[in-house]
Every structure is written in structure tokens, then in C-alpha cells.
Tab-separated table of C-alpha atoms in Angstrom:
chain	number	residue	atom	x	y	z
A	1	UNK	CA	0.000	0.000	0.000
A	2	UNK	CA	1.258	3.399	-0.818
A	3	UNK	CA	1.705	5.954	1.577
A	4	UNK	CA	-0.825	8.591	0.102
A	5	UNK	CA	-3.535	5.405	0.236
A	6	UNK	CA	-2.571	4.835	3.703
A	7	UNK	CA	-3.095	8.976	4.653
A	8	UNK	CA	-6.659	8.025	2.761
A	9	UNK	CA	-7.151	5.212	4.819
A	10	UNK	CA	-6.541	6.881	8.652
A	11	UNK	CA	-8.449	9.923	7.570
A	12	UNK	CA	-11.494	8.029	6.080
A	13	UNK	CA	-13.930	7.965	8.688
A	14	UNK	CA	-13.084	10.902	10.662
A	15	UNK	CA	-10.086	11.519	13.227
A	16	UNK	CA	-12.203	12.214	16.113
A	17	UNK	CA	-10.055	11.306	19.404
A	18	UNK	CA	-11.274	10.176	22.895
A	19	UNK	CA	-11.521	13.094	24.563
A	20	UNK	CA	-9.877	13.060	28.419
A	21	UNK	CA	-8.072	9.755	27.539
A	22	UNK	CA	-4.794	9.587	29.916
A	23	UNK	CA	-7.649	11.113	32.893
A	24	UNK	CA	-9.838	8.714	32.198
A	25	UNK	CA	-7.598	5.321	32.105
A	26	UNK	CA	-5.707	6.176	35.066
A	27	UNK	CA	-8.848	7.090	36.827
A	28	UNK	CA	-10.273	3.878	35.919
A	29	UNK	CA	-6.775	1.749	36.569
A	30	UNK	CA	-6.357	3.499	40.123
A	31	UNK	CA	-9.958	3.452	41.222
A	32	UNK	CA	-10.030	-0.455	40.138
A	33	UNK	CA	-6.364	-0.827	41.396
A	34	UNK	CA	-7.027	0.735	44.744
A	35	UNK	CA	-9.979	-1.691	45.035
A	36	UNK	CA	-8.402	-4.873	44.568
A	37	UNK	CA	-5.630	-4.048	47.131
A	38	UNK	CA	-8.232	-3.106	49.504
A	39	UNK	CA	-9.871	-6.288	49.165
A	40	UNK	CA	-6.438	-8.059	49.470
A	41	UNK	CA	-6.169	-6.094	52.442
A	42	UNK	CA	-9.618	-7.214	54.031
A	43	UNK	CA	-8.982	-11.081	52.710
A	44	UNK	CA	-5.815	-11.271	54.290
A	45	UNK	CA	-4.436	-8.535	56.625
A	46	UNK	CA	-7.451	-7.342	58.065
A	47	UNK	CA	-7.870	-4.027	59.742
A	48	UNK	CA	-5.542	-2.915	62.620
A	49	UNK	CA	-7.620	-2.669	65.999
A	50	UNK	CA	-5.347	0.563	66.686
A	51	UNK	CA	-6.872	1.763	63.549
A	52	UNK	CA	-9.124	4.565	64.791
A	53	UNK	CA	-7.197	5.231	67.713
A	54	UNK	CA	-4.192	6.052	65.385
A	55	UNK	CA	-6.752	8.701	63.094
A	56	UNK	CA	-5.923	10.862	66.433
A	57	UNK	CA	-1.833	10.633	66.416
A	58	UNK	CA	-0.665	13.491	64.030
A	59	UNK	CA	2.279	10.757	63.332
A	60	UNK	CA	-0.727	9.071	61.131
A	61	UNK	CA	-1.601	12.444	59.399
A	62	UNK	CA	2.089	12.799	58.429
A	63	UNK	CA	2.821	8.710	57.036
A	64	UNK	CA	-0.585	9.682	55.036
A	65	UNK	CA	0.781	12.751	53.784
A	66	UNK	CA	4.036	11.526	53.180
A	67	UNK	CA	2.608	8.363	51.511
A	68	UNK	CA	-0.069	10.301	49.158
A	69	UNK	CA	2.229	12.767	48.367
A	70	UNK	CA	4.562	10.304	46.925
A	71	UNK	CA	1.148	9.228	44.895
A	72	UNK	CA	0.538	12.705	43.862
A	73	UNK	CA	4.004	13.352	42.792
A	74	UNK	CA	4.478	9.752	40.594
A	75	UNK	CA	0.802	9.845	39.248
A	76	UNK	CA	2.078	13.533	37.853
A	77	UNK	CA	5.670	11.846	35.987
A	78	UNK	CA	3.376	9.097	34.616
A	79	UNK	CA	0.638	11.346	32.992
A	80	UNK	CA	3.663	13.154	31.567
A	81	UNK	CA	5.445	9.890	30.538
A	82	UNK	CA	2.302	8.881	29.129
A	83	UNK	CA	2.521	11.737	26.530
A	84	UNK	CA	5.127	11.726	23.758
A	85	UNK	CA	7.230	15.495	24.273
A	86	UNK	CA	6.014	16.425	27.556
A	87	UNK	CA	8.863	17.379	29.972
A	88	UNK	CA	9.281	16.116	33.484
A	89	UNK	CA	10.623	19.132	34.517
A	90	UNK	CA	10.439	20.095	38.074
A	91	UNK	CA	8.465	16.479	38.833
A	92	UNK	CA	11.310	14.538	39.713
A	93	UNK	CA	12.399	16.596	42.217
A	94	UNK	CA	8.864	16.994	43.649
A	95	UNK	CA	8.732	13.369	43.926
A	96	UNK	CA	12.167	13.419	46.432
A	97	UNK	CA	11.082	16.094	48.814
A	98	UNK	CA	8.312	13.923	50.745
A	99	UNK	CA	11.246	11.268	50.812
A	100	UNK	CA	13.994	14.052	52.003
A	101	UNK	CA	11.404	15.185	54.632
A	102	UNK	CA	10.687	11.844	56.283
A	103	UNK	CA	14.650	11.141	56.347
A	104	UNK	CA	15.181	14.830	58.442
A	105	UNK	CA	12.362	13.849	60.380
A	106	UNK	CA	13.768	10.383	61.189
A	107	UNK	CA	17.384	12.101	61.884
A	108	UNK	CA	15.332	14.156	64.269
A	109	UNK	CA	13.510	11.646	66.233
A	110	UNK	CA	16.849	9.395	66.196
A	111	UNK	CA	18.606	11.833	67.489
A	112	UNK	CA	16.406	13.239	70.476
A	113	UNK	CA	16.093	9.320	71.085
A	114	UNK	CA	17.961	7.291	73.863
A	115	UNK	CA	21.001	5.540	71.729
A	116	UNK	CA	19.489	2.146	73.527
A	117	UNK	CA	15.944	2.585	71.678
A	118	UNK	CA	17.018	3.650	68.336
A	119	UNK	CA	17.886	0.258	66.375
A	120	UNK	CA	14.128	-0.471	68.009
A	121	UNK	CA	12.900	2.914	66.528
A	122	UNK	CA	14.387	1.727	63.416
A	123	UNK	CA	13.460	-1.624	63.101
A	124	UNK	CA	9.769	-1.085	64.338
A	125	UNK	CA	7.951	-4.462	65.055
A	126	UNK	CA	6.824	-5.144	61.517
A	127	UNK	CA	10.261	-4.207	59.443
A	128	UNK	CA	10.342	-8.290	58.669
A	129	UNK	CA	7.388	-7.943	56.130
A	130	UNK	CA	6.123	-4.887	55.880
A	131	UNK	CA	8.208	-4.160	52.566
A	132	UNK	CA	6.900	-7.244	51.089
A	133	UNK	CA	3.250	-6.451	52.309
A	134	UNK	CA	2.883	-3.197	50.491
A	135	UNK	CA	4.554	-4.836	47.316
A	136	UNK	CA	1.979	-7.339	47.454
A	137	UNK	CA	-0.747	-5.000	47.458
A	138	UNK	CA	1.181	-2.722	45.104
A	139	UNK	CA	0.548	-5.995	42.276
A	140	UNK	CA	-2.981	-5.317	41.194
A	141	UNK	CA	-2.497	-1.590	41.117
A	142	UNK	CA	1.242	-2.422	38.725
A	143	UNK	CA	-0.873	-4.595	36.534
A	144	UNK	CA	-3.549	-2.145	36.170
A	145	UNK	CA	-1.339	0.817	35.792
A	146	UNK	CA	0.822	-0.929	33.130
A	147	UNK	CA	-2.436	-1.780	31.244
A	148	UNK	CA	-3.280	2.168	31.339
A	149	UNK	CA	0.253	3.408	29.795
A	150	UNK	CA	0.004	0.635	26.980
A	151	UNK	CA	-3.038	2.267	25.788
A	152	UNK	CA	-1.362	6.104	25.894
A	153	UNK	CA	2.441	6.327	24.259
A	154	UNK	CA	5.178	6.047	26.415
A	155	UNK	CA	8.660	6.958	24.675
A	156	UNK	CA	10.802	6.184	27.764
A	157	UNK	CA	9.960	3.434	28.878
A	158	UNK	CA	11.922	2.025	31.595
A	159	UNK	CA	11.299	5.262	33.171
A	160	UNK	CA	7.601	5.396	32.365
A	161	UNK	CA	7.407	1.982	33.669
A	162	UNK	CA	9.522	3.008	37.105
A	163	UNK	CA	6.897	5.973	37.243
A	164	UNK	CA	4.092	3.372	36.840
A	165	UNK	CA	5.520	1.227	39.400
A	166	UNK	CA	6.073	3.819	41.922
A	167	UNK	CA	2.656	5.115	41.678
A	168	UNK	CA	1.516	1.476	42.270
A	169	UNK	CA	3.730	1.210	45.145
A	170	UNK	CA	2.757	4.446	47.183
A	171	UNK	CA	-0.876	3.536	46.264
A	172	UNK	CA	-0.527	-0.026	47.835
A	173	UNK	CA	1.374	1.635	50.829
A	174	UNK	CA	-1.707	4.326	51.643
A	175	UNK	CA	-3.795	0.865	51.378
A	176	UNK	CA	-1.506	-0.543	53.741
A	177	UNK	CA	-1.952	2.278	56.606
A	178	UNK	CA	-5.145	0.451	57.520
A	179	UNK	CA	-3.281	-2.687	58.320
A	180	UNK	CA	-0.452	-0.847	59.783
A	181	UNK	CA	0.319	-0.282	63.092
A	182	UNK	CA	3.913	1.705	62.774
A	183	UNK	CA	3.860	5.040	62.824
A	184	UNK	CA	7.887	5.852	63.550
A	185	UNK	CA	9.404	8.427	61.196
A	186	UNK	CA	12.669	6.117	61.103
A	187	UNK	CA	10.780	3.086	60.188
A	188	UNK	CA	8.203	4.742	57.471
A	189	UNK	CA	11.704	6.415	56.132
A	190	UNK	CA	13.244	3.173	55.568
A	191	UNK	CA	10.796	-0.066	55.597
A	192	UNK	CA	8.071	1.693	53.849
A	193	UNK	CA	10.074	3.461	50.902
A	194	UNK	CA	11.867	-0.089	50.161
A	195	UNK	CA	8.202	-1.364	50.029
A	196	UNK	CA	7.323	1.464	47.690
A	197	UNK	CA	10.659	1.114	45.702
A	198	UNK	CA	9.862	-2.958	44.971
A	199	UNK	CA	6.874	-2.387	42.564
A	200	UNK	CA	9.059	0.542	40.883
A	201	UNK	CA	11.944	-1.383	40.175
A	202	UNK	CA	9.056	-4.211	39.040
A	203	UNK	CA	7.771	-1.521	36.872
A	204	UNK	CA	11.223	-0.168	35.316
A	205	UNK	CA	12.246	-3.823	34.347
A	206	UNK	CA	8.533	-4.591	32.516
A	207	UNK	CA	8.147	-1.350	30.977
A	208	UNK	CA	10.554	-2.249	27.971
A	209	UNK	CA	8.840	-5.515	27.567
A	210	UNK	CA	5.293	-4.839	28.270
A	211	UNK	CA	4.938	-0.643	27.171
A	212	UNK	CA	6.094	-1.085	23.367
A	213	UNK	CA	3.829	0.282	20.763
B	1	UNK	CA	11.570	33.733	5.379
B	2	UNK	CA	14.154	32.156	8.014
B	3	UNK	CA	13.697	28.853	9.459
B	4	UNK	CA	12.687	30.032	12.583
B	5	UNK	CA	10.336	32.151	10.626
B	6	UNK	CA	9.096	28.584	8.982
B	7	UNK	CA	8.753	26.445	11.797
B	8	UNK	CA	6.945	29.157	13.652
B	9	UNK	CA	4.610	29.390	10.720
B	10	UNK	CA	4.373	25.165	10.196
B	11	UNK	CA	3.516	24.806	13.274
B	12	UNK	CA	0.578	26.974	13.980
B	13	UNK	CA	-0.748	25.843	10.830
B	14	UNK	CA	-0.242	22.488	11.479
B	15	UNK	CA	-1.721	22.602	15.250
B	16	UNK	CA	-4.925	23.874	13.792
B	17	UNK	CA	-4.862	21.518	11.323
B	18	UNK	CA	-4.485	18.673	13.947
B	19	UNK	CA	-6.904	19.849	16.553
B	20	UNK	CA	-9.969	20.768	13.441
B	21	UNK	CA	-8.616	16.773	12.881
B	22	UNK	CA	-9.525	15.590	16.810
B	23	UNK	CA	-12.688	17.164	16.489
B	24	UNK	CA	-13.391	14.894	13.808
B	25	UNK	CA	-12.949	16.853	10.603
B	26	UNK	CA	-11.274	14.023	8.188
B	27	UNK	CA	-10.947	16.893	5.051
B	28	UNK	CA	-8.771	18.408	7.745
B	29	UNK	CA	-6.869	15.241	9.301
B	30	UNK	CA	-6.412	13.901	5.792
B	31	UNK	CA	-4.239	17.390	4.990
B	32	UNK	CA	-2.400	16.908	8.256
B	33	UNK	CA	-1.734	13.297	7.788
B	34	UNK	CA	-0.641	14.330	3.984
B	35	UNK	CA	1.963	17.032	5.502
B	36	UNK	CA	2.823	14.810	8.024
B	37	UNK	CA	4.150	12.233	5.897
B	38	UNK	CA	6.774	14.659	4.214
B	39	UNK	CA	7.943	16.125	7.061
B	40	UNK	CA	8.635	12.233	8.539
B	41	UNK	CA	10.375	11.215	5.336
B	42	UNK	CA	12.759	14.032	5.344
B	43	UNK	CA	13.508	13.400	8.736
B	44	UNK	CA	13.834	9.559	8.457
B	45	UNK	CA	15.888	10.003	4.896
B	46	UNK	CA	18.301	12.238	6.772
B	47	UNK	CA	18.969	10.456	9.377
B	48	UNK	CA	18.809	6.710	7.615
B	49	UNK	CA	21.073	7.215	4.960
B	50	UNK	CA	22.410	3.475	5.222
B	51	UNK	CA	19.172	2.018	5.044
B	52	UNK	CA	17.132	3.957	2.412
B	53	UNK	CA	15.276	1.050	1.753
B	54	UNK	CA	13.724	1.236	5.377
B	55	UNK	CA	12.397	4.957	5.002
B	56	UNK	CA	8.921	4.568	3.677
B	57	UNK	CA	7.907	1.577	6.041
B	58	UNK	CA	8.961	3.791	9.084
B	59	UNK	CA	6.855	6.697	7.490
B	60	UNK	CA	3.698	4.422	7.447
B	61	UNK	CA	4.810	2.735	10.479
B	62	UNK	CA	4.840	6.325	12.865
B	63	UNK	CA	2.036	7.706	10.517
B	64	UNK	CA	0.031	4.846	11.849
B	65	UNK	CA	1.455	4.969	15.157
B	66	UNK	CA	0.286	8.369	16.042
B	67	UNK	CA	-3.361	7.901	14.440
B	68	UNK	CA	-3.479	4.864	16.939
B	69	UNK	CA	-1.751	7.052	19.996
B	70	UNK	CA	-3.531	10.860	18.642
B	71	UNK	CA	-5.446	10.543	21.809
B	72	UNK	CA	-2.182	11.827	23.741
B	73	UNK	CA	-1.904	15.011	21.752
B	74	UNK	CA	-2.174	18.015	24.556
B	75	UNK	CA	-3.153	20.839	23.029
B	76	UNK	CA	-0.808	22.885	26.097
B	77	UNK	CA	1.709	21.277	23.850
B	78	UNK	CA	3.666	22.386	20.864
B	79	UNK	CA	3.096	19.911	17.961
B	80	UNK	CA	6.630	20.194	17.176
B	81	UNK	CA	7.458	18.418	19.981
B	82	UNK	CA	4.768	15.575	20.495
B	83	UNK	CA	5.193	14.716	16.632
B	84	UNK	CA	9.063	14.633	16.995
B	85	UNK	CA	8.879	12.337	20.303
B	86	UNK	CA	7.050	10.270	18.246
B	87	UNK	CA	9.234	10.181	15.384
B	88	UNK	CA	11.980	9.767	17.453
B	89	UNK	CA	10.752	7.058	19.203
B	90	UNK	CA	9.967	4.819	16.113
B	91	UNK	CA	13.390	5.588	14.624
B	92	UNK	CA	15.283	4.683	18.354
B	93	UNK	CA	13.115	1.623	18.320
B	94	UNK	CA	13.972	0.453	14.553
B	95	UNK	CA	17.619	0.489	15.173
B	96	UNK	CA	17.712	-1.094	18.696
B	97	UNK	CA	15.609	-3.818	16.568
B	98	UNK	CA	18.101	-4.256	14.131
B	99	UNK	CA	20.895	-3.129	17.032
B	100	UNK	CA	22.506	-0.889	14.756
B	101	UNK	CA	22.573	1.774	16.308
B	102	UNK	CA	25.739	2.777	14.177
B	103	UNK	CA	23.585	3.982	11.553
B	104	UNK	CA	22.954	7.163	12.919
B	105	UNK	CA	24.719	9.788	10.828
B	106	UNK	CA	22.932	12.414	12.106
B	107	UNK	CA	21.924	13.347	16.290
B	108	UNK	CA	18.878	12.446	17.547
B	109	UNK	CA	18.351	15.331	19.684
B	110	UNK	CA	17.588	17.959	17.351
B	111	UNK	CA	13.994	18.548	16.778
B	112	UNK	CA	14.526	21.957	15.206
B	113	UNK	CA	14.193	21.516	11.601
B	114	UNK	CA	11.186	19.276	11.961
B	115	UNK	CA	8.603	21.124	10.903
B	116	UNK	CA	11.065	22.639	8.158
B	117	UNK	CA	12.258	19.857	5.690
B	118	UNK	CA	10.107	18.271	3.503
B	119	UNK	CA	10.373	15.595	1.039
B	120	UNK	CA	6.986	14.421	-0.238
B	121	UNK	CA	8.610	11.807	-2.884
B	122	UNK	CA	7.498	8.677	-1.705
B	123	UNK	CA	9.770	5.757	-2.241
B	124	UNK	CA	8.182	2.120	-2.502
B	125	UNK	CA	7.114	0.662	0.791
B	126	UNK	CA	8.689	-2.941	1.106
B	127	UNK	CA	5.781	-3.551	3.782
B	128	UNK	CA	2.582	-4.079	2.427
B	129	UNK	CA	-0.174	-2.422	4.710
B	130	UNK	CA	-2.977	-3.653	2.509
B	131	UNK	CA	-1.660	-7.301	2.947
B	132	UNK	CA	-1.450	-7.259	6.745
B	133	UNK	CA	-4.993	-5.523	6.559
B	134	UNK	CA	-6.195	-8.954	4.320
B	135	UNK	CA	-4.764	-11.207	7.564
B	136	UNK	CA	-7.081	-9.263	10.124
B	137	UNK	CA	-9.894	-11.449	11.415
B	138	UNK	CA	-13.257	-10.603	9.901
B	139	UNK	CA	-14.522	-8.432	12.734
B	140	UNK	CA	-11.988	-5.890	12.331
B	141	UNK	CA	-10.906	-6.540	8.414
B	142	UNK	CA	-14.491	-5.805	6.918
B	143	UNK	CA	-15.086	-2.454	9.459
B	144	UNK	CA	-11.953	-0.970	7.988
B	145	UNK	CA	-12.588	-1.496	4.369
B	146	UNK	CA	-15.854	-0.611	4.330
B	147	UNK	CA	-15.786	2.392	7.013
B	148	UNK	CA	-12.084	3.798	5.390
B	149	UNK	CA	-11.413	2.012	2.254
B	150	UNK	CA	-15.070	1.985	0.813
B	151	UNK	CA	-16.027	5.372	2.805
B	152	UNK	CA	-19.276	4.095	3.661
B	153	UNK	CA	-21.173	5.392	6.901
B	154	UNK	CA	-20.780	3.213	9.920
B	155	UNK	CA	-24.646	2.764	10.066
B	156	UNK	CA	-24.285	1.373	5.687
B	157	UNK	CA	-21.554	-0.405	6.857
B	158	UNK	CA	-23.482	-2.111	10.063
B	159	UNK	CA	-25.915	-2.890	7.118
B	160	UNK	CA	-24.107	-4.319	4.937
B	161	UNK	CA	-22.126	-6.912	7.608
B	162	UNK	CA	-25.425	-7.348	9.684
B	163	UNK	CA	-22.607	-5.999	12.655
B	164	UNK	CA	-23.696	-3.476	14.687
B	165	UNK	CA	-23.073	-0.138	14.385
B	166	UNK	CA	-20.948	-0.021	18.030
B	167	UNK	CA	-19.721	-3.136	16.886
B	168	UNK	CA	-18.574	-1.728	13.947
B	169	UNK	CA	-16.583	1.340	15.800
B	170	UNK	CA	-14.908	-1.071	18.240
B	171	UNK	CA	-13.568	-3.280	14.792
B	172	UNK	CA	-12.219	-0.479	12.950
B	173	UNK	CA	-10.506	0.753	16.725
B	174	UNK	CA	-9.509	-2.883	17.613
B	175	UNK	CA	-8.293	-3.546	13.966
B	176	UNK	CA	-6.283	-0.285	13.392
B	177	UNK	CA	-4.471	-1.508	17.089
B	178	UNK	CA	-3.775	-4.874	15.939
B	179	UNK	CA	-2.137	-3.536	12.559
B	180	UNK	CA	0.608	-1.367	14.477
B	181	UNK	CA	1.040	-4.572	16.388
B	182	UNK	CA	1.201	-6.598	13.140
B	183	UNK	CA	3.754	-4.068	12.031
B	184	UNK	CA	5.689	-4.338	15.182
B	185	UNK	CA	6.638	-7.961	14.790
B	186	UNK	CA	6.728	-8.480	10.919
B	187	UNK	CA	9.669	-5.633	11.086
B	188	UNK	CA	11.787	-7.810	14.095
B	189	UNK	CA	11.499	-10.809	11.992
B	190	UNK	CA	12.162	-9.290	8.443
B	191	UNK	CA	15.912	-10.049	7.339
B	192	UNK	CA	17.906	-6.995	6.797
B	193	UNK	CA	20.550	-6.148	4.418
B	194	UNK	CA	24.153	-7.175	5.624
B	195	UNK	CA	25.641	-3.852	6.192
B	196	UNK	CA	28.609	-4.351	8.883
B	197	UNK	CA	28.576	-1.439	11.371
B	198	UNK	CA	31.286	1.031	11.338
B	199	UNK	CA	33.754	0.466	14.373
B	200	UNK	CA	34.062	3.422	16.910
């Protein structure tokens, strides 16, 4: 076929787009995403019983924050990955400033703390799994987010796929705070970013593979 | 004028070409898609000088990559640069296919003269779109040729099959998908000439 019968063949019919597209498939990958890890949650985790006495701890307020900004800040480099030409600009650095808080916060607490307690402070009770608990609920939120990008046009795409996965991962991780009973800057600084940083290391190694068009 | 002057001028023209296009004028996307094409083969000619041969499959290759992917045009964003991404893109991912990357006589980077050089003499395509359309299943094959080959209305076209008229939309979608697809792994398994890569 030639190339001028090909032009004739894409216009024919009209080039009307989906309006709202990238919006709309992330909206629909998270909202389904977030659901499934929820119900993972529920299935096998179940809900902490310190959960509502923790809503009163300003320590929860600030692992939310610091766990939905991270959310914020990814779900803002994929939507730009997701576009052929759009910069990152300023994102990437955006993304590290929750993560650079928490650490100065840890320092902080470390510091203040008797040198006895602080490998305690560090370790938590829960550093064992929680890392693998938020990648596991990170999985249906990676698949889902994956299947959003493949549908848009990724040009980097180990990064795109990295950005994917680390959306995933901070989403799983705010699923997680219902579980969760830590609320230790040292320990969300450390345990929880590793658990975040799983699915986006997931994501950077699939995004070759699975984000080709 | 100076090339500035020209891209400056390409580009508006072209943007409001593009985004009468999204709305759904095809008069409108048709021009685009015709301009399009020669700005793509000057820019793969340049830049492929070993491999002349491969220049018109990548045009119909990206030119049917960014129908599929037009849904991630941004109007915020300059044409220029979406279009060039995408170019780009398909040119980075034919010669990591063929891993010869050595090719390149020309950088990358540069998405200046874009909009500027033209070349609308179209060299034989060794890939035959119209074959790969004849290997589509049924349900997407006969929405494309009637809806875009034929030009028949999608309601004379649900007629004709006895599909239905959503039916129809989601073949011609589905179908134009699994083409860039088809594309995608005819061109890793297609020999290529013997050229040995220059040594650095």
C-alpha cells in the first residue's frame, strides 16, 4: 500500500479522538487498582484494631501525607510519561522532597532518642514484612497501571514503567496504613520506601517488555 | 523567510490543522496526515542514509502509530514536539531492533528543523499495509474497508455486515491496534541487508 492510500485510509472515517483519555484510564486503573488491594487487604491482613485510635496521632496524618504525596508526585511523571514530548521538569524533584522530609524527620527523632531505643525505633515491630506487604498490594495496582500506559504512548519506557511502578507502590502503601500499626518516622523512612521502591523497580524492568507500541 | 520564521509558521498551521482533525474533521486530518508524511520522510531520509530502503515503512509505520496514539496530543503542547517524540521514538526503536545503532549519521536530539524539511517523494514501501490488513480477522478486516477504504457510513456499513453499528466502531478501533502490532513484529522478523557497522 502506498503511503498517500494509507493517509486516505486513517483519515477516512473521521479523526475524532477520545476526549480526556490519559484522565480517564488512570482514573479507571487506580480506582479499580485501589480496590483490589483493599480487598487483598480485608482477605488477608485485616484491619488494625489501633486503627481509629491512630486517626488521632498526628504521626498518622504525616505517614498519610508523606505516603499520598509520593502518589501525587508519581501519578504527575506518569501522565507526563504517558505523553510523547512532555517534559518532566520540576516532577522529579517533587517526587524526592516527601522522601527528604521523612529522612530529616527520622534524623530528628533518632537523634532526640535514647542511643538504647534507636535500632528499636528503626526496626519497628513489623520491618520483617512490611516491605513485602505493600509490594503485594502494590501488584494489582502495577498490573492495572501498566495496562493504562500501553493504551497512551510512552517513549521512555523504563522510566515510564519506574513511574508506573512507583505510583503502584505508594498507592498499595496508603492501602496498607489500615493494616499498619507503625507510625515511627525512622521506620516509614526506611521499611516503607523499600516497600514502595519494589513495585518501581518491578515496573522499570517490565516497561521495555510490556509498554512497546 | 528564516527557518525560525518557517517552523513558527508550520507549526501553527499544522496545530490547527491537527486539533480541526480531533474534532473529527477528516478533510482536515487527511491534509495533516498528507503534511505529516513529508515532514517524517525528510527526517527519516536524513537520518537513515544506510538504510534507504527502510524509510517509507517507518513513514507508514509512525504515521500509523500516532493515528493509533492521537489521543495523547495536549493541546498545552507544541506539535513540534509531540510529533518529533514520536518520530523519534519509532526511529530509536527500529535500530535497537536491528541493534545498529551505528547507523545514525545524524543526532537524535535535534527537533529543530522538523517542521522545516520536507520531502513528499514517496519511495516504494517494502511492507505491504494492505496485505497485513487482508490477515485481520473478519470483525476488524471488513469495518476498515468498508468504514475507510469503501467510505461508507458506519450505520451502511453495520448494514451491509449485519454488525452493529458499536460493533462496527470497536472493529475499525480494535483492527487499526492490531495492525501497528502486526507491524511491530513483521519488522523484528524481516531479514535486513548485511551492512557491517562502522567500528568506533
Amino acid at each position: 500500500m502506498k503511503t498517500d492510500d494509507l493517509v486516505m485510509l486513517l483519515a477516512n472515517g473521521g479523526g475524532a479522538a477520545e476526549r480526556h483519555a490519559l484522565a480517564r484510564r488512570y482514573a479507571l486503573a487506580i480506582a479499580l487498582g485501589l480496590a483490589t488491594a483493599t480487598l487483598l487487604l480485608l482477605a488477608l491482613l485485616g484491619v488494625s484494631h489501633s486503627f481509629g485510635a491512630s486517626l488521632l496521632s498526628p504521626m498518622f496524618w504525616v505517614k498519610l501525607g508523606y505516603v499520598a504525596s509520593l502518589a501525587v508526585a508519581s501519578l504527575l511523571a506518569v501522565l507526563r510519561l504517558s505523553r510523547p514530548g512532555a517534559r518532566l521538569d520540576w516532577v522529579p524533584a517533587a517526587t524526592a522532597v516527601p522522601v527528604l522530609l521523612m529522612w530529616a524527620l527520622a534524623v530528628a527523632v533518632l537523634l532526640a532518642a535514647d542511643p538504647v531505643q534507636r535500632l528499636g525505633l528503626l526496626l519497628g515491630a513489623t520491618w520483617a514484612v512490611c516491605p513485602f506487604l505493600i509490594a503485594m498490594l502494590s501488584v494489582p495496582l502495577l498490573v492495572a497501571n501498566l495496562w493504562a500506559m500501553r493504551g497512551l504512548a510512552p517513549t521512555r519506557l523504563t522510566l515510564a514503567g519506574a513511574a508506573a511502578g512507583l505510583l503502584s507502590g505508594s498507592c498499595g502503601a496508603l492501602v496498607y496504613c489500615l493494616h499498619c500499626p507503625e507510625l515511627g518516622a525512622p521506620f516509614l523512612g526506611v521499611w516503607y520506601l523499600l516497600g514502595m521502591l519494589i513495585p518501581t523497580a518491578a515496573g522499570a524492568l517490565l516497561g521495555r517488555y510490556t509498554l512497546r507500541w | 523567510m528564516t527557518d525560525q520564521g518557517r517552523l513558527n509558521a508550520n507549526e501553527a498551521r499544522l496545530k490547527g490543522l491537527l486539533l480541526r482533525a480531533l474534532a473529527g474533521e477528516a478533510p482536515a486530518y487527511q491534509a495533516w496526515l498528507k503534511e505529516l508524511s513529508a515532514h517524517l520522510r525528510a527526517y527519516f531520509r536524513k537520518r537513515l542514509t544506510r538504510f534507504p530502503d527502510e524509510v517509507e515503512d517507518l513513514v507508514q509505520e509512525s504515521l500509523l502509530a500516532i493515528h493509533n496514539q492521537r489521543h495523547t496530543y495536549d493541546a498545552d503542547l507544541p506539535l513540534t514536539a509531540w510529533v518529533h517524540a514520536i518520530a523519534k521514538y519509532k526511529l530509536v526503536d527500529l535500530l535497537r531492533r536491528r541493534a545498529r545503532r551505528d547507523a545514525l549519521t545524524d543526532p537524535l536530539e535535534d527537533e529543530s528543523d522538523f517542521l522545516v524539511a520536507t520531502d513528499s517523494e514517496a519511495a516504494e514501501a517494502k511492507r505491504d499495509v494492505g496485505k497485513l490488513l487482508g490477515q485481520l480477522p473478519d470483525r476488524q478486516r471488513l469495518p476498515i474497508v468498508h468504514t475507510k477504504l469503501e467510505g461508507l457510513s458506519v450505520a451502511e456499513a453495520a448494514r451491509l455486515t449485519g454488525m452493529s453499528e458499536s460493533a462496527i466502531k470497536v472493529g475499525v478501533h480494535r483492527g487499526m491496534k492490531a495492525l501497528a502490532v502486526m507491524i511491530l513484529e513483521s519488522s523484528v522478523d524481516r531479514s535486513f541487508s548485511p551492512v557491517r557497522p562502522h567500528e568506533h
